[in-house]
Coordinates of C-alpha atoms and ligand atoms in Angstrom, one line a residue:
M111 CA 16.2 13.4 5.5
S112 CA 12.8 13.1 7.2
E113 CA 10.9 11.0 10.0
I114 CA 11.2 8.0 7.9
D115 CA 14.8 8.3 6.8
L116 CA 14.2 8.9 3.2
P117 CA 14.6 11.9 1.0
E118 CA 11.3 13.9 0.1
D119 CA 12.1 13.5 -3.6
H120 CA 12.1 9.4 -3.3
P121 CA 9.0 8.6 -5.5
R122 CA 7.4 6.3 -3.1
Y123 CA 8.1 8.9 -0.2
A124 CA 4.2 10.0 0.6
S125 CA 3.3 6.4 0.6
L126 CA 5.9 5.1 2.8
L127 CA 5.7 7.9 5.4
T128 CA 1.7 7.4 5.4
R129 CA 2.4 3.5 6.0
H130 CA 5.0 4.3 8.8
R131 CA 2.5 6.9 10.6
I132 CA -0.2 4.5 10.5
E133 CA 2.1 1.5 12.0
A134 CA 3.2 4.1 14.7
G135 CA -0.2 4.8 15.3
V136 CA -1.2 1.1 15.9
E137 CA 1.9 1.1 18.2
K138 CA 0.9 3.9 20.3
G139 CA -2.6 2.5 20.4
I140 CA -4.6 5.2 18.6
T141 CA -5.1 3.4 15.4
S142 CA -7.1 0.3 15.4
K143 CA -6.0 -2.7 13.3
Q144 CA -9.0 -2.0 11.0
G145 CA -7.4 1.4 10.2
L146 CA -4.5 -0.4 8.6
I147 CA -7.0 -2.2 6.3
A148 CA -8.5 1.3 5.6
Q149 CA -5.3 2.7 4.6
G150 CA -4.4 -0.2 2.2
R151 CA -7.7 0.9 0.3
G152 CA -7.0 4.4 0.7
E153 CA -3.6 4.0 -1.1
A154 CA -4.4 1.9 -3.8
F155 CA -6.7 5.2 -4.8
D156 CA -3.8 7.3 -4.2
Y157 CA -1.7 5.4 -6.8
L158 CA -4.2 5.5 -9.3
L159 CA -4.1 9.2 -8.7
G160 CA -0.6 9.6 -9.1
E161 CA -0.2 10.4 -5.2
Q162 CA -0.7 14.2 -6.4
T163 CA -3.6 16.7 -5.6
I164 CA -5.5 16.8 -8.7
P165 CA -7.0 20.2 -9.8
S166 CA -10.6 19.4 -9.0
A167 CA -9.5 18.4 -5.3
D168 CA -7.8 21.9 -5.0
R169 CA -10.8 23.2 -5.9
A170 CA -12.6 21.2 -3.1
E171 CA -10.0 22.1 -0.6
R172 CA -10.8 25.7 -1.5
A173 CA -14.5 25.6 -1.3
A174 CA -14.0 23.7 2.3
A175 CA -11.9 26.4 3.5
A176 CA -14.6 28.9 2.5
Q177 CA -17.5 27.2 3.7
L178 CA -15.4 26.5 7.4
L179 CA -14.9 30.3 7.4
L180 CA -18.7 30.9 6.6
A181 CA -19.9 28.5 9.4
D182 CA -20.9 29.7 12.8
H183 CA -20.0 26.2 14.4
P184 CA -17.5 24.5 12.6
V185 CA -16.2 20.9 13.8
L186 CA -13.2 18.5 12.6
S187 CA -14.0 15.2 13.5
V188 CA -10.8 12.8 14.2
N189 CA -10.5 9.2 14.2
G190 CA -7.6 7.1 14.6
N191 CA -6.3 7.0 11.3
V192 CA -6.4 11.0 10.9
A193 CA -4.9 11.3 14.3
A194 CA -1.7 9.0 13.4
L195 CA -1.5 11.0 9.9
V196 CA -2.2 14.3 10.5
A197 CA -2.5 15.6 14.2
P198 CA -0.5 18.9 14.1
E199 CA -1.9 19.7 10.6
I200 CA -5.6 19.2 12.2
V201 CA -4.9 21.3 15.0
A202 CA -3.4 24.1 12.6
L203 CA -6.6 24.0 10.6
A204 CA -8.9 24.3 13.5
A205 CA -7.0 27.1 14.4
A206 CA -7.2 28.8 10.8
V207 CA -11.1 28.3 10.9
D208 CA -11.8 28.4 14.5
A209 CA -13.0 25.1 14.5
D210 CA -13.7 22.8 17.5
I211 CA -11.7 19.2 17.1
E212 CA -13.7 16.0 18.1
V213 CA -12.8 12.6 18.6
N214 CA -14.9 10.2 16.8
L215 CA -14.3 6.4 16.6
F216 CA -15.9 3.5 14.9
N217 CA -14.9 1.2 17.2
R218 CA -15.2 3.2 20.2
T219 CA -13.0 2.1 23.3
E220 CA -12.6 4.7 26.3
K221 CA -8.9 3.9 26.2
R222 CA -8.4 4.8 22.3
M223 CA -10.7 8.0 23.0
E224 CA -8.0 9.2 25.7
A225 CA -4.9 8.2 23.7
I226 CA -6.1 10.2 20.5
A227 CA -7.4 13.0 22.9
A228 CA -3.7 13.0 24.6
H229 CA -2.1 12.8 21.3
L230 CA -4.0 15.6 19.9
R231 CA -2.9 17.8 22.8
E232 CA 0.7 17.0 22.6
H233 CA 0.4 18.3 19.1
G234 CA -1.2 21.6 20.3
A235 CA -4.6 21.1 20.5
D236 CA -6.1 23.2 24.0
E237 CA -9.6 21.3 24.1
V238 CA -10.6 18.1 22.5
K239 CA -14.2 17.2 22.5
G240 CA -15.7 13.6 22.1
L241 CA -15.0 12.1 25.6
T242 CA -18.2 13.5 27.0
A243 CA -20.5 11.8 24.4
D244 CA -23.9 13.4 25.7
G245 CA -25.6 13.5 22.2
R246 CA -26.7 10.7 19.9
I247 CA -27.0 10.8 16.0
P248 CA -30.3 9.3 15.3
N249 CA -30.4 6.0 13.2
L250 CA -27.1 4.6 14.2
S251 CA -26.2 1.8 16.5
H252 CA -25.2 2.9 19.8
E253 CA -21.7 3.4 20.3
R254 CA -21.2 4.9 16.9
A255 CA -24.1 7.4 17.8
K256 CA -22.2 9.0 20.2
V257 CA -21.4 12.7 19.9
D258 CA -20.7 15.5 22.2
A259 CA -24.1 17.5 22.2
D260 CA -22.0 21.1 22.2
G261 CA -19.8 19.6 19.5
I262 CA -20.8 17.6 16.4
G263 CA -24.4 17.7 17.8
A264 CA -24.5 21.4 17.7
A265 CA -22.2 21.7 14.7
D266 CA -23.5 23.5 11.2
V267 CA -20.4 22.4 9.2
V268 CA -18.5 19.2 9.8
V269 CA -15.4 17.8 8.4
V270 CA -15.4 14.3 8.4
P271 CA -12.2 12.4 6.9
L272 CA -12.1 8.8 6.3
E273 CA -15.4 8.4 7.6
D274 CA -17.9 5.2 7.4
G275 CA -20.5 5.6 5.1
D276 CA -23.5 5.1 7.6
R277 CA -22.2 7.8 9.9
A278 CA -21.5 10.1 6.8
E279 CA -25.1 9.7 5.7
A280 CA -26.6 9.9 9.0
L281 CA -24.8 13.0 9.9
A282 CA -26.3 14.6 6.2
D283 CA -29.4 13.3 7.5
L284 CA -29.3 15.8 10.4
G285 CA -28.8 18.6 8.2
K286 CA -25.3 19.2 8.9
T287 CA -23.3 20.4 6.0
E288 CA -20.2 17.9 5.3
I289 CA -16.8 17.9 4.1
V290 CA -15.5 14.5 3.5
I291 CA -12.1 13.6 2.9
D292 CA -11.8 10.5 1.1
L293 CA -9.8 9.0 -1.9
N294 CA -12.4 6.8 -2.9
P295 CA -14.8 8.8 -4.8
L296 CA -17.3 6.1 -5.3
S297 CA -17.3 5.7 -1.4
R298 CA -21.0 6.3 0.1
S299 CA -19.0 9.0 2.3
A300 CA -17.9 11.1 -0.6
Q301 CA -21.2 10.4 -2.8
T302 CA -23.2 12.1 0.5
A303 CA -20.7 15.1 1.2
A304 CA -21.8 18.4 0.1
I305 CA -18.0 19.0 -0.5
P306 CA -16.1 15.8 -1.4
I307 CA -12.4 16.3 -1.4
V308 CA -10.9 13.1 -3.1
D309 CA -7.4 13.6 -1.8
N310 CA -4.6 12.0 0.4
I311 CA -5.5 13.4 3.9
I312 CA -1.8 14.3 4.3
R313 CA -1.9 16.6 1.2
A314 CA -5.4 17.3 2.0
V315 CA -5.5 19.1 5.4
P316 CA -2.6 21.4 4.7
N317 CA -3.9 22.5 1.6
M318 CA -7.1 23.5 3.3
T319 CA -5.5 25.4 5.8
A320 CA -3.4 27.4 2.9
H321 CA -6.3 28.4 1.3
A322 CA -8.1 29.2 4.8
E323 CA -5.3 31.7 5.5
E324 CA -5.4 33.1 2.0
L325 CA -9.0 33.7 2.2
Q326 CA -9.1 35.2 5.8
G327 CA -10.7 38.5 6.0
S328 CA -12.5 38.0 2.7
E329 CA -16.0 39.4 2.3
S330 CA -18.9 36.7 3.3
E331 CA -20.4 37.2 -0.3
T332 CA -16.5 36.1 -1.6
L333 CA -16.5 33.2 0.4
Q334 CA -20.2 32.2 -0.3
T335 CA -19.6 32.5 -4.2
I336 CA -16.4 30.2 -3.8
V337 CA -19.0 27.5 -2.0
D338 CA -21.7 28.0 -4.4
Q339 CA -19.4 27.7 -7.5
F340 CA -18.2 24.3 -6.4
V341 CA -20.2 21.4 -7.5
G342 CA -19.9 18.1 -5.5
S343 CA -20.8 15.7 -8.6
D344 CA -18.3 17.4 -10.8
A345 CA -15.6 16.9 -8.5
L346 CA -16.4 13.3 -7.8
A347 CA -16.6 12.9 -11.8
A348 CA -13.2 14.4 -12.4
A349 CA -11.7 12.2 -9.6
E350 CA -13.0 9.0 -10.9
E351 CA -12.2 10.1 -14.7
A352 CA -8.5 10.7 -13.2
I353 CA -8.4 7.2 -11.4
R354 CA -9.7 5.3 -14.6
T355 CA -7.7 7.0 -17.3
G356 CA -4.9 8.7 -15.8
A357 CA -6.2 12.2 -17.3
Q358 CA -7.0 15.0 -15.0
Ligands
ATP123 P1 -18.0 3.5 2.4 O1 -18.1 5.0 2.8 O2 -18.4 3.2 0.8 O3 -19.1 2.7 3.1 P2 -16.2 2.2 4.1 O4 -17.1 2.7 5.2 O5 -16.5 0.7 3.9 O6 -17.0 3.1 2.9 P3 -13.8 2.4 4.9 O7 -12.9 1.3 4.4 O8 -14.4 2.0 6.3 O9 -14.8 2.7 4.0 O10 -13.2 3.8 5.0 C1 -11.8 3.8 4.9 C2 -12.1 4.9 3.6 O11 -10.9 6.1 3.6 C3 -11.9 4.8 2.2 O12 -12.8 5.0 1.4 C4 -10.3 4.8 2.0 O13 -10.6 5.3 0.5 C5 -10.2 6.0 2.8 N1 -8.9 6.6 3.0 C6 -8.2 5.6 3.6 N2 -6.9 6.3 4.0 C7 -7.1 7.7 3.5 C8 -6.1 8.8 3.2 N3 -4.8 8.6 3.9 N4 -6.4 9.8 2.9 C9 -8.0 9.7 2.1 N5 -8.6 9.0 2.3 C10 -8.2 7.7 2.7

């Protein structure tokens, strides 16, 4: 039995675990009520994908791991849903690729920023960025534009899971290499990403870490070849096909 008192081979296990974690996130003050709605949208796509990591998503996760290992200054962006769903897994990925973790919220309040940072620290994060907010993303309204100048502001590669389309576009316009995790292959965030990962974040993040651990110590050329061979538009088309037809 697990944290939701259901055997892991229960057919709805992943979905029920996800709902449980999001609900707990709202109760703990780290996830917004709108986060519940975002979760519902994601869950519908996951249902159509068969609640599994399709082969094109696994390739995207491998390319993302290679891109993160190649980066000079990678940053993992965390919002209320990400913190509720995969806090320890984000800490493990950050350690595997030597990335910073930065809290970024669509509906930013200092209270929720602090609660998420504390939650990440409880799960092993040493340093959590996002609270200084001394940098700005151009072309976004005030609160959503805030970032840390030495975090996302200075990053060359950013992982933006479950990000809203506007911010994803604004970050890409800044020249950041974006890795997006989003179950909707038609979302603007996924369409904007250099590396779109169409998978549930609860499967995607641990799988990225596993790939990163396996690729650790590889030559830069090997990592670059993995990145270069990945084609984002093909991954999006494969995910859309899987959703529409059930084919993989
Ligand atoms: P767009 O990017 O088209 O502007 P949006 O900003 O309106 O879309 P939101 O509903 O704000 O999208 O963001 C939620 C996104 O996160 C949805 O696309 C949803 O599919 C995705 N999502 C929700 N839960 C998960 C999850 N557990 N794993 C991966 N993706 C998820």
